[in-house]
Coordinates of C-alpha atoms in Angstrom, one line a residue:
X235 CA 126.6 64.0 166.2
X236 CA 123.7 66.9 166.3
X237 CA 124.6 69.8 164.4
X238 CA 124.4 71.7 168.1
X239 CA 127.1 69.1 169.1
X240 CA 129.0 70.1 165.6
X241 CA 128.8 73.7 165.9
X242 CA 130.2 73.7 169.3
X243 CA 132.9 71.3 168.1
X244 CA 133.8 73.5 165.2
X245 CA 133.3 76.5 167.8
X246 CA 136.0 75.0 170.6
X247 CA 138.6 74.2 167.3
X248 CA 138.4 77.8 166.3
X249 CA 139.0 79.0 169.8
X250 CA 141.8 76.7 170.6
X251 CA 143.0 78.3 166.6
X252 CA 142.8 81.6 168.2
X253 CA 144.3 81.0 171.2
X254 CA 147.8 79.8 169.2
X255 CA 147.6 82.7 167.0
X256 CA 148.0 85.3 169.6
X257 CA 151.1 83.4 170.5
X258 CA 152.0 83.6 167.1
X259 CA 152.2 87.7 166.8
X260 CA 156.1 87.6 166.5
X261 CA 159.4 87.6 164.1
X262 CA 159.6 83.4 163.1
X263 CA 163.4 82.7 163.9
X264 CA 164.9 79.5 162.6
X265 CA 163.2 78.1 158.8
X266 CA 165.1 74.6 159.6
X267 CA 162.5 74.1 161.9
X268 CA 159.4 74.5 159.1
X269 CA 157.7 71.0 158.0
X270 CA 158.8 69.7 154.7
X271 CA 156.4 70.5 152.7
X272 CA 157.6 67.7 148.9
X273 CA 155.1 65.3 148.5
X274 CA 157.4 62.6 148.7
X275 CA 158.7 64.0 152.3
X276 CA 156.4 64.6 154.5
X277 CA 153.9 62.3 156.3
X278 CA 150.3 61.7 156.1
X279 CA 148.0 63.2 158.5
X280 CA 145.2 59.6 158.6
X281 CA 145.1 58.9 162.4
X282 CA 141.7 59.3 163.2
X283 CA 140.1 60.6 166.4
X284 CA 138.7 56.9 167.5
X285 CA 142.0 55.6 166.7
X286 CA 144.2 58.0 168.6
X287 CA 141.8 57.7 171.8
X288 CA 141.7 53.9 171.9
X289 CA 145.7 54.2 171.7
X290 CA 145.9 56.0 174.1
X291 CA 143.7 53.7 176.4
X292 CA 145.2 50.4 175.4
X293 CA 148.7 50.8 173.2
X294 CA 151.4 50.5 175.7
X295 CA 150.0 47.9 177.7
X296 CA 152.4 44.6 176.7
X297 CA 154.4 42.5 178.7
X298 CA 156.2 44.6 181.5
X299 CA 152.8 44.4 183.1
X300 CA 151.2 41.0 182.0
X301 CA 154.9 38.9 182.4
X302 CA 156.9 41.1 184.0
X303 CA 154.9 42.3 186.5
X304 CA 155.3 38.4 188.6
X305 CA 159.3 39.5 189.0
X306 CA 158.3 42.4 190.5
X307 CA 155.5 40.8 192.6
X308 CA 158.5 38.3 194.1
X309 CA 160.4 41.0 195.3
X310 CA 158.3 43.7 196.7
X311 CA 155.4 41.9 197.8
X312 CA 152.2 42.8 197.3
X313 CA 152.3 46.0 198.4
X314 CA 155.6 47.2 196.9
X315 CA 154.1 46.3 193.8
X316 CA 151.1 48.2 194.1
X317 CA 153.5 51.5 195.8
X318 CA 155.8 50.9 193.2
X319 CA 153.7 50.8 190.0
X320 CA 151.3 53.9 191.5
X321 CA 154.6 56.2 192.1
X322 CA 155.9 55.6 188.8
X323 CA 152.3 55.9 187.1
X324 CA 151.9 59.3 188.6
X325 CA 155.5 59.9 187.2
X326 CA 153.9 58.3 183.9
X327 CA 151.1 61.0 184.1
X328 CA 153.6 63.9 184.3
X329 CA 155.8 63.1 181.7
X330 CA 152.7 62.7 179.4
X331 CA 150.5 65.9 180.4
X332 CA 153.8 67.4 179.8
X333 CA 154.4 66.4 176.3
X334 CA 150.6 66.8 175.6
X335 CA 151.3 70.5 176.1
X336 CA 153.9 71.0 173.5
X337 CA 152.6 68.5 171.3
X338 CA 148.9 70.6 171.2
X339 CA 150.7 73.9 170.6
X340 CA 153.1 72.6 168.1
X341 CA 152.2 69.4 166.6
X342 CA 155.0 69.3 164.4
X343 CA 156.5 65.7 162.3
X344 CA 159.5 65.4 164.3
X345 CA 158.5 63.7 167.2
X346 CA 159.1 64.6 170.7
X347 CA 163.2 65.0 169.9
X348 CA 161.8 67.8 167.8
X349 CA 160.9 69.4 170.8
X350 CA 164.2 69.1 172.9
X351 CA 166.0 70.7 169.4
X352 CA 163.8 73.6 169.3
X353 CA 163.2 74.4 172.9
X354 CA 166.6 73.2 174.3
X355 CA 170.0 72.4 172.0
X356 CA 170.0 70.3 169.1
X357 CA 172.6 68.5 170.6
X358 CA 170.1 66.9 173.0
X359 CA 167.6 67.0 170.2
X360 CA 170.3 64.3 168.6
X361 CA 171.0 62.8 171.5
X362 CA 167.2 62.0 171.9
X363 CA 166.3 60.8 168.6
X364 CA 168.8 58.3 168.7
X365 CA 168.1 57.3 171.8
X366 CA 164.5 56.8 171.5
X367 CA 165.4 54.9 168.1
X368 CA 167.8 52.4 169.8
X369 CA 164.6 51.9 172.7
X370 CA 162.6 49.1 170.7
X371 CA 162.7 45.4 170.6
X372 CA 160.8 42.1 170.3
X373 CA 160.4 39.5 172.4
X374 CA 157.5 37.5 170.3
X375 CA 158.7 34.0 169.6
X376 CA 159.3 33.1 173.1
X377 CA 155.7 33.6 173.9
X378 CA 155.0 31.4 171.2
X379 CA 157.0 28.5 172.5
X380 CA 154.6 28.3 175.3
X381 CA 151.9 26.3 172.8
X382 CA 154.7 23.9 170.7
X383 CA 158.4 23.9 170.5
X384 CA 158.3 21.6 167.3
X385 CA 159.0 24.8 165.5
X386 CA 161.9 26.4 165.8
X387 CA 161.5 29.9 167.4
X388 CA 164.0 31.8 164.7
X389 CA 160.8 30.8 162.5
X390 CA 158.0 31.9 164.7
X391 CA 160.4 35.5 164.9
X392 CA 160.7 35.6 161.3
X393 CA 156.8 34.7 160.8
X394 CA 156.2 38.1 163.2
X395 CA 158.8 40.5 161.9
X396 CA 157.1 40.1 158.7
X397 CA 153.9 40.7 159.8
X398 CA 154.7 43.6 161.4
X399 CA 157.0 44.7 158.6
X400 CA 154.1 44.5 155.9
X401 CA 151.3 46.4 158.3
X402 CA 153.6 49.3 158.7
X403 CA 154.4 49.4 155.0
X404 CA 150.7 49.3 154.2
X405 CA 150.5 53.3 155.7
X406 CA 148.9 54.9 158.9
X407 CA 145.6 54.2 158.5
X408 CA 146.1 50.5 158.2
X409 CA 148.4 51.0 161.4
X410 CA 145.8 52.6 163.1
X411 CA 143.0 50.9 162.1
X412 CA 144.8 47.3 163.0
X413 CA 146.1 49.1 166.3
X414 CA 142.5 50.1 167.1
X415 CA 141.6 46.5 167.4
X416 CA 144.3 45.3 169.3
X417 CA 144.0 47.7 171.5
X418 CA 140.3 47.5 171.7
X419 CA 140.8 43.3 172.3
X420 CA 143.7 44.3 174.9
X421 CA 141.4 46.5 176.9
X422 CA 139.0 43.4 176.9
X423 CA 141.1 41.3 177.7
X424 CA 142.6 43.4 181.0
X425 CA 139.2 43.9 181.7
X426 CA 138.2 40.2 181.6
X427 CA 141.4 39.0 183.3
X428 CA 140.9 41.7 186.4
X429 CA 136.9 40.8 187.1
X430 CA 138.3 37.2 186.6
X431 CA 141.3 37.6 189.4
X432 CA 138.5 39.9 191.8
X433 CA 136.0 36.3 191.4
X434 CA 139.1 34.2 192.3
X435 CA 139.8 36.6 195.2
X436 CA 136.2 36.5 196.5
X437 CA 135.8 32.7 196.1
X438 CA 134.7 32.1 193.0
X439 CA 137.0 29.3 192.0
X440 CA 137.1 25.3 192.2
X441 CA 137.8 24.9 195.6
X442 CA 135.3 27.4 196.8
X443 CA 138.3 29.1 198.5
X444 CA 138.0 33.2 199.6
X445 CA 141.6 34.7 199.5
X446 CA 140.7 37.8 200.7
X447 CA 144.1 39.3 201.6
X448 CA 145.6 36.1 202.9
X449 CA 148.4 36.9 200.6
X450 CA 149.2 40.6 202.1
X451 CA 150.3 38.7 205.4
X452 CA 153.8 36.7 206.2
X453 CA 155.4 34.8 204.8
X454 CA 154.0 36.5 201.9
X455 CA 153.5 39.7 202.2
X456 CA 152.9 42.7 202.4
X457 CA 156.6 43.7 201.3
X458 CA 159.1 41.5 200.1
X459 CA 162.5 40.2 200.8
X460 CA 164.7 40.8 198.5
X461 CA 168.8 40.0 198.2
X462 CA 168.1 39.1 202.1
X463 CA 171.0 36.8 201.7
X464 CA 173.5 39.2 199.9
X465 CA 172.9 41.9 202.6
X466 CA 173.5 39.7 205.6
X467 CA 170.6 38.9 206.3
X468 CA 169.1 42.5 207.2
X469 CA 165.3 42.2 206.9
X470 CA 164.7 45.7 206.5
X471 CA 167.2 46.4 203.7
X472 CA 166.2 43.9 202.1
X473 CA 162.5 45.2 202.2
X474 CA 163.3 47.9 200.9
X475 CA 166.1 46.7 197.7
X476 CA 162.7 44.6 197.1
X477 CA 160.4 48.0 196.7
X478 CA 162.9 50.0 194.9
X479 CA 163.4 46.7 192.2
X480 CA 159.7 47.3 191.6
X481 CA 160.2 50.8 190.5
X482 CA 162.9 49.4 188.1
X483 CA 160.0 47.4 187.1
X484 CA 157.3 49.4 186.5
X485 CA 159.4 52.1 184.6
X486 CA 159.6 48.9 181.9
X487 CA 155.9 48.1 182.3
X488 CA 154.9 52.0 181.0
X489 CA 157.6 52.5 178.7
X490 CA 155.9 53.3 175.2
X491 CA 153.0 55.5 176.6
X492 CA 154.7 58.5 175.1
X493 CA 153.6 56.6 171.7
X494 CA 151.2 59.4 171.7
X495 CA 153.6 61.8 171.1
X496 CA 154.9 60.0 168.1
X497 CA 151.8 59.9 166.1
X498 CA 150.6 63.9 166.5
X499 CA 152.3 63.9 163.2
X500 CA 150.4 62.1 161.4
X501 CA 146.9 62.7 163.7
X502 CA 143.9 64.4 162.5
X503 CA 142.8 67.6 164.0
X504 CA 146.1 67.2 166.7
X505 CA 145.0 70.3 168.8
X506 CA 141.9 68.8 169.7
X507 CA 142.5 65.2 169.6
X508 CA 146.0 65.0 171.2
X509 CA 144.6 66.7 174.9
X510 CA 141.5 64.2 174.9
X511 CA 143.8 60.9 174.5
X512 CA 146.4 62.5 176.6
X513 CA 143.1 62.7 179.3
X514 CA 142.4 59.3 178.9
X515 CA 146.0 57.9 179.4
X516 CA 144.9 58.9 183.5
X517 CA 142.4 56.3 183.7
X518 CA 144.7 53.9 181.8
X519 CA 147.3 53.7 184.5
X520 CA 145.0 53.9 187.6
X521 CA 142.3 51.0 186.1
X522 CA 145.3 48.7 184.0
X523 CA 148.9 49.0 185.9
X524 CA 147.4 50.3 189.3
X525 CA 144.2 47.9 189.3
X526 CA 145.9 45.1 188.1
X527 CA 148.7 44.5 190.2
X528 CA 146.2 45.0 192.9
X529 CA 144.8 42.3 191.7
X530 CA 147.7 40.1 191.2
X531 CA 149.0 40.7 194.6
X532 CA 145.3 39.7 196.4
X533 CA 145.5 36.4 194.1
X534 CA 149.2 35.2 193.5
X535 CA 151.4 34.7 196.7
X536 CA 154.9 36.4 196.1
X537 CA 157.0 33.2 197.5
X538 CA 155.5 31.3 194.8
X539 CA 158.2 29.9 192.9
X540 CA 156.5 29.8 189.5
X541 CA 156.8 33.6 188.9
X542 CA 159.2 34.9 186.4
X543 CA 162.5 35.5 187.8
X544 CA 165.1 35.9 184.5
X545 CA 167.0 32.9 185.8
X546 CA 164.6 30.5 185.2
X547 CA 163.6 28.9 182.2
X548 CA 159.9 29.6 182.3
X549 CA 158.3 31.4 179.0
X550 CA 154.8 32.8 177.8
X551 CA 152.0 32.5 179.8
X552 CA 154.0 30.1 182.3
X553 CA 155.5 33.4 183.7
X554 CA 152.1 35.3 183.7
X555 CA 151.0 35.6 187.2
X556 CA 147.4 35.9 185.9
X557 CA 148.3 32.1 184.8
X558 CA 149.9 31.3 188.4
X559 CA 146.6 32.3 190.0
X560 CA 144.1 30.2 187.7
X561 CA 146.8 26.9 188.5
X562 CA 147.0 27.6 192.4
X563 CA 142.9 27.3 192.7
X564 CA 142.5 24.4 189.9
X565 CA 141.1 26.0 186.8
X566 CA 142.5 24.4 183.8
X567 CA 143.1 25.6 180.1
X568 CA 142.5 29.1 180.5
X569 CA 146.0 29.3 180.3
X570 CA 146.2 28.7 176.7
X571 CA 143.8 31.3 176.8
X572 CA 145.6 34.0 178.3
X573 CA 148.6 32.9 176.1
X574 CA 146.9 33.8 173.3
X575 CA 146.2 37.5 174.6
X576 CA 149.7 37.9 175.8
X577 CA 150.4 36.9 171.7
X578 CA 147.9 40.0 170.9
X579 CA 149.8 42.2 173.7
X580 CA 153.4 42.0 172.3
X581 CA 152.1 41.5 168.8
X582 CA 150.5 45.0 169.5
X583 CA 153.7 46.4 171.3
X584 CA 156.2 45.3 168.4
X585 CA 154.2 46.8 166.0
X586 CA 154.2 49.8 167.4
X587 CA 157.6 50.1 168.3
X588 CA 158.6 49.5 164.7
X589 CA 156.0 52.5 163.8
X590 CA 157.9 54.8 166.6
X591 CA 161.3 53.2 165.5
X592 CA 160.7 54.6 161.9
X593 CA 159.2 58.2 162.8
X594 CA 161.8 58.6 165.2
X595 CA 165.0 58.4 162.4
X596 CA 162.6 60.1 159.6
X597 CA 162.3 63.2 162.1
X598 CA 165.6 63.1 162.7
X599 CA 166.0 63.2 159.0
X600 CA 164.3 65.7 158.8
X601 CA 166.2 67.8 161.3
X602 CA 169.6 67.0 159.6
X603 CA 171.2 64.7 162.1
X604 CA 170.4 61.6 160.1
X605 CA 171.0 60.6 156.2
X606 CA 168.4 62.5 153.9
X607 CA 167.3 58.8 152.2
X608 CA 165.2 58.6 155.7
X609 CA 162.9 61.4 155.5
X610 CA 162.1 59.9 151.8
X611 CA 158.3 58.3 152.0
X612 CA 155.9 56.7 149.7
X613 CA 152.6 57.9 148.5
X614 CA 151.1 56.6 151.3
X615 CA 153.1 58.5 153.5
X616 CA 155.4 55.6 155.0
X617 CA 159.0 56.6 155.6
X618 CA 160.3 53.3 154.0
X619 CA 163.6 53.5 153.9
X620 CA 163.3 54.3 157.9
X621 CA 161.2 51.5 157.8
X622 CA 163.5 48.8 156.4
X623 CA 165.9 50.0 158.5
X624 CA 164.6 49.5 161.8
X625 CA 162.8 46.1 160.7
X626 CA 166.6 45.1 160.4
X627 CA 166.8 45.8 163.7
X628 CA 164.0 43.6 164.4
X629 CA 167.3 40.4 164.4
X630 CA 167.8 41.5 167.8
X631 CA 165.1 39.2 169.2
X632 CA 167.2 36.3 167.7
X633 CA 169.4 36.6 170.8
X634 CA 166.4 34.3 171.7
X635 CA 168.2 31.4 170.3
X636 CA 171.4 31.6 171.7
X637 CA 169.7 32.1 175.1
X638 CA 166.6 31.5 177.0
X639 CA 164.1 33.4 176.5
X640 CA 163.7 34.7 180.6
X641 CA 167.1 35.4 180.2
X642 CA 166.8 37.9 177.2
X643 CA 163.7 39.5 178.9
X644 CA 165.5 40.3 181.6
X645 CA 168.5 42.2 179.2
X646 CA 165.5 43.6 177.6
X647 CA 164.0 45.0 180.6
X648 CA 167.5 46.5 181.8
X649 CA 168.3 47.8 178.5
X650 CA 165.0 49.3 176.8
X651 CA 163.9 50.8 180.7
X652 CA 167.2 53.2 181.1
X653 CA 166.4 54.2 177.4
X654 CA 163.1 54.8 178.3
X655 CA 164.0 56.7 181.4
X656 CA 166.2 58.8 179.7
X657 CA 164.0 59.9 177.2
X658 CA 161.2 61.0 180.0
X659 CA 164.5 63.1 181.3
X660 CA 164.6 65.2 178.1
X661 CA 160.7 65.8 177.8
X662 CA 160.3 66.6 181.0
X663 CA 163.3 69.1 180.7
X664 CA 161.5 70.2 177.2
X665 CA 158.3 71.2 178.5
X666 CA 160.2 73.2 181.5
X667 CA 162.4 75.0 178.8
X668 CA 159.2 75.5 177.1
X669 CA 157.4 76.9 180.4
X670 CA 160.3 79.4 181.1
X671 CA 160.1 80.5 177.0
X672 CA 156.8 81.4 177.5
X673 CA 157.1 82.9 180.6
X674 CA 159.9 85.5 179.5
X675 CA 158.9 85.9 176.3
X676 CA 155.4 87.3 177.8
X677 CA 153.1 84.2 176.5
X678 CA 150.8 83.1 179.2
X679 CA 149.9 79.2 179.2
X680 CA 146.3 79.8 179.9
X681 CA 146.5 81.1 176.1
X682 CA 147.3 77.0 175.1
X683 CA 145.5 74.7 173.4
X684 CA 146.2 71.9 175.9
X685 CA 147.3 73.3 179.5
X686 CA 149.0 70.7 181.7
X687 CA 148.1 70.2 185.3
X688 CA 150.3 70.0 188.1
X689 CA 153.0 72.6 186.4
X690 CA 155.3 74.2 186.9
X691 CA 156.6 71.8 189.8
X692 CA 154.8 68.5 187.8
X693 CA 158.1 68.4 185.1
X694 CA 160.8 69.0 187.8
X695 CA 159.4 66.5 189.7
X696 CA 159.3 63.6 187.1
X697 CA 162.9 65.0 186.3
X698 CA 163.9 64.5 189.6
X699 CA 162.3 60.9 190.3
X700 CA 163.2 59.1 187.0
X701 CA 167.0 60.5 187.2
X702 CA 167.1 58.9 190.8
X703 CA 165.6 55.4 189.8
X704 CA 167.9 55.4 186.3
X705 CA 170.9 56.0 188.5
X706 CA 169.9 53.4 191.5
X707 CA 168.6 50.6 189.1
X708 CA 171.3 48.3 188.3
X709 CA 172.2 48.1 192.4
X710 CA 171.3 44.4 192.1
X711 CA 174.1 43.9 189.6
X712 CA 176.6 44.3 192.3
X713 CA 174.9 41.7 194.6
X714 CA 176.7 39.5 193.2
X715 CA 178.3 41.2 190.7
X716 CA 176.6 40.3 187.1
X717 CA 178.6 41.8 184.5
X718 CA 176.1 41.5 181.6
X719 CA 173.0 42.5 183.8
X720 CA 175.1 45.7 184.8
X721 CA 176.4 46.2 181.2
X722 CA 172.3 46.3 180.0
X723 CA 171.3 48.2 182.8
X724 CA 173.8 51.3 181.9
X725 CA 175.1 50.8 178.8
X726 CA 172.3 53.7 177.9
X727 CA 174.0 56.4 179.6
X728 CA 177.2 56.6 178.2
X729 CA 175.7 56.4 174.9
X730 CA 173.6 58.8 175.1
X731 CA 176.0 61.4 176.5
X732 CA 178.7 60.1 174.2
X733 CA 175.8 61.3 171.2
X734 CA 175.2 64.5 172.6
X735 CA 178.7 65.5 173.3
X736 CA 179.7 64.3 170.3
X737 CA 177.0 66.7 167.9
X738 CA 177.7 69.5 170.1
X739 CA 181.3 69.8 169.6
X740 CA 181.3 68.7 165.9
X741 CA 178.7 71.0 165.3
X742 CA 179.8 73.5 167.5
X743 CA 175.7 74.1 169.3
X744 CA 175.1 75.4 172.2
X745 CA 172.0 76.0 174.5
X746 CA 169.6 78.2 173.0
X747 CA 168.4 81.4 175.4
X748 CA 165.3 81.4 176.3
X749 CA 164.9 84.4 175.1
X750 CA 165.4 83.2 171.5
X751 CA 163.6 79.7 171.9
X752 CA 161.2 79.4 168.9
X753 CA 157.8 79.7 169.8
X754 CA 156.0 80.4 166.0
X755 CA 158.2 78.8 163.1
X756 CA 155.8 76.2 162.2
X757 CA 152.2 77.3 164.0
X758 CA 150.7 79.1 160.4
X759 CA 151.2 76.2 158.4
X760 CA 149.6 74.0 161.2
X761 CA 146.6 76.6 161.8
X762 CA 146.3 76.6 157.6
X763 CA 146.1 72.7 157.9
X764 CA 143.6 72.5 160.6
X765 CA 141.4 75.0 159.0
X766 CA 142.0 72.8 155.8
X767 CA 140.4 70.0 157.9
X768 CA 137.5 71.8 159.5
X769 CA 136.3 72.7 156.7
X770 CA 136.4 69.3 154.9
X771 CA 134.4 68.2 157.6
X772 CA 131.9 70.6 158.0
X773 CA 131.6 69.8 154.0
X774 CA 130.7 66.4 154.4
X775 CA 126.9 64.8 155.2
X776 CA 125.8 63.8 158.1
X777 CA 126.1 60.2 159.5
X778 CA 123.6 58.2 160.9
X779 CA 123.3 56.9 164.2
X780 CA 125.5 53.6 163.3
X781 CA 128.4 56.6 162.1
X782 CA 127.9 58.6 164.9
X783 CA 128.6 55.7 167.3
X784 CA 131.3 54.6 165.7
X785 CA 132.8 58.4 165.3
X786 CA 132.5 58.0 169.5
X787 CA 134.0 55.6 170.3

């Protein structure tokens, strides 16, 4: 970086500083909400810039897209998919740019349930944290099975949970730095697997065959049929049960994009860092989910009966459509191949949701509405005891052995989606709380770090559209009816108003006026700390070329 380039970078930081502080010109209301500030309680700011951006980019993409995406391919067709998975991605967006907003202004070390305590009730703050915490799961030794089922898959589970266990204990920067590379080798391998499904499309394949959109046309496409049998035989209700299943879908395949919410506590420089990744997460959806099941739909017929459907005992790359399509034309081995990036993807994904898992119940530690062991960390900043406790957790994915593995994902996707859902509910409903603080309290949002497009309207729609899909997901559970499907697919709800209920009449809260919704507890000490790191930086010598590349990417 020139030192032009770093005096305008210093420059923008201070303005963005200046902005916040002439929010801050007012009476701080509630100290509960301050950051702890013992050594052995509070958390590490080492995420770096690099590490934060190539997150964002690649650390959500897992399984709902690589496997899951062939269930949703069977029953919406090829363009249901594609519908489906853009609708909810533009939801995605919304929900993200929301919670970019709040976490640039406050990037507090509570997580995003921070946010729904200080802006809404710290019932649903509760409610929230728990939630989120109960979201995460593991479905790693069934993708393993694909390769050799000489070893048992309880050992291939207990091989991973370890793994994951001792990375996470090891401190952020090892978490970010290992999560920068697999997210770096996920984003190659999307990238690889999309130009190599466009080649197959186009005729680049052993029999010298161009699909074009042969797939897009009956009996194939371009919606599907789904339940046609269940709904007596009514083609167009059964088109459309077929797109609405792929909404279910999608919401599974970009759960954990709100990751980036999770780590602004422990990100360097947040008010600047936070809005860029929050940028890139854009061209994440529309080039990964959007673009690839594109792809998949021009390559993969949706009547093929090799595509996951959680009744059949297919695992791994066997239920990859990617996999489906390289079979169909004749190429041979390159599944192995894409088994062993589908290992990377929900390596990556596990490990990460045990790094969520733990922040989650140390913020709400922090806050009071869990035991004060969890907010306790070591002197690299790890919430351990958090830590163990969610790894424990982790014996969930032994369900795997009682059950096939298709089987479980399809619980999993029922189960972790309405969690995920609901937690998109209470950030969008944050960030419109937050607008209407501002608002009354005479703040204008142009004064923000990070301002959010699409707003006001951009949070009450993603409210809207994710409470309708939550409510309408499990429909398939009644056609026929499937008692453990329709258990997984709602079970969420009345646990999650069972734990906000349940704080708010033990602890007697109620919904806090916007009048008196805190808007400055907090924003000093995060303005001391950024100045803290500006000036560290500025103190340091400048890198070569070889630095400054690897500073940029």
């Amino acid at each position: 970086m020139s030192s032009d380039e770093k005096k305008a970078s210093t420059n923008e930081n201070v303005a963005d500083a200046e902005k916040v502080d002439s929010l801050s010109e007012s009476v701080e209301f509630d100290e509960t909400l301050r950051e702890p500030t013992a050594q052995d309680e509070t958390l590490h700011r080492g995420l770096k810039a690099r590490q934060i951006s190539m997150i964002a980019l690649g650390g959500a993409v897992g399984t709902g897209l690589i496997i899951g995406s062939g269930t949703a391919l069977r029953r919406g067709g090829p363009l249901g998919l594609l519908i489906g998975y853009a609708f909810v991605g533009f939801v995605c967006y919304l929900v993200m740019v929301a919670l970019g907003e709040m976490a640039a202004y406050i990037p507090h070390k509570r997580g995003f349930a921070g946010y729904a305590t200080r802006f809404v009730d710290p019932a649903l703050g509760f409610a929230l944290g728990w939630n989120y915490l109960a979201k995460y799961a593991s479905i790693a030794g069934v993708v393993v099975q694909y390769w050799t089922k000489s070893v048992h898959i309880a050992i291939w589970m207990v091989i991973f949970i370890t793994f994951i266990f001792v990375i996470n204990l090891l401190g952020v920067r090892v978490f970010g730095e290992l999560e920068f590379w697999f997210s770096g080798i996920k984003i190659v391998a999307l990238i690889a697997l999309l130009l190599m499904g466009i080649i197959i499309d186009l005729g680049g394949n052993p029999h010298r065959d161009r699909i074009g959109f042969r797939y897009w046309k009956e009996p194939n496409g371009p919606m599907g049929k789904y339940l046609l049998d269940q709904v007596g035989g009514n083609t167009s209700l059964s088109i459309f049960l077929g797109f609405w299943a792929t909404l279910t879908n999608a919401l599974f395949a970009y759960m954990g994009t709100e990751l980036i919410g999770v780590t602004v506590g422990e990100a360097e420089n947040p008010r600047r860092n936070i809005p860029i990744a929050i940028r890139r997460t854009f061209f994440r959806i529309l080039v990964f989910y959007v673009g690839g099941v594109f792809v998949i739909g021009l390559i993969v017929p949706s009547t093929n009966q090799d595509l996951f459907i959680a009744t059949q005992q297919r695992t791994g790359a066997a239920a990859s459509p990617f996999v489906v399509a390289t079979r169909l034309v004749g190429i041979r081995t390159l599944d192995h191949v894409i088994n062993g990036a589908i290992l990377i993807f929900v390596m990556s994904a596990a490990n990460s949701d045990l790094y969520i898992g733990s922040r989650t119940l140390y913020g709400l530690a922090v806050e009071g509405k869990a035991p004060k062991i969890f907010k306790r960390v070591n002197r690299m900043g790890v919430p351990y005891p958090a830590l163990i406790l969610c790894t424990l957790f982790c014996a969930l994915v032994f369900l795997n052995v009682r059950a096939s593995g298709s089987r479980v994902f399809g619980w999993f996707v029922n189960l972790v989606s309405t969690f995920g859902a609901l937690t998109w509910m209470c950030i969008a409903y944050s960030h419109i709380r937050f607008m209407k603080a501002l608002q009354l309290q005479g703040k204008s949002r142009d004064d923000l770090p990070y301002k959010a497009p699409f707003q006001p309207w951009g949070s009450w729609f993603a409210l809207g559209a994710t409470t309708i899909i939550t409510f309408f997901k499990g429909f398939d559970t009644f056609l026929p009816w499937n008692t453990a499907n329709f258990i997984t697919s709602y079970i969420a709800i009345p646990v999650f108003f069972f734990l906000w209920a349940g704080y708010k009449l033990f602890m007697k809260t109620s919904v806090i006026p916007l009048s008196r919704v805190d808007l400055v507890t907090g924003l000093k000490e995060i303005d001391d700390e950024e100045k803290r790191y500006l000036d560290e930086k500025a103190r340091r010598p400048p890198k070569g070329w070889l630095g400054r590349l690897w500073e940029s990417l």
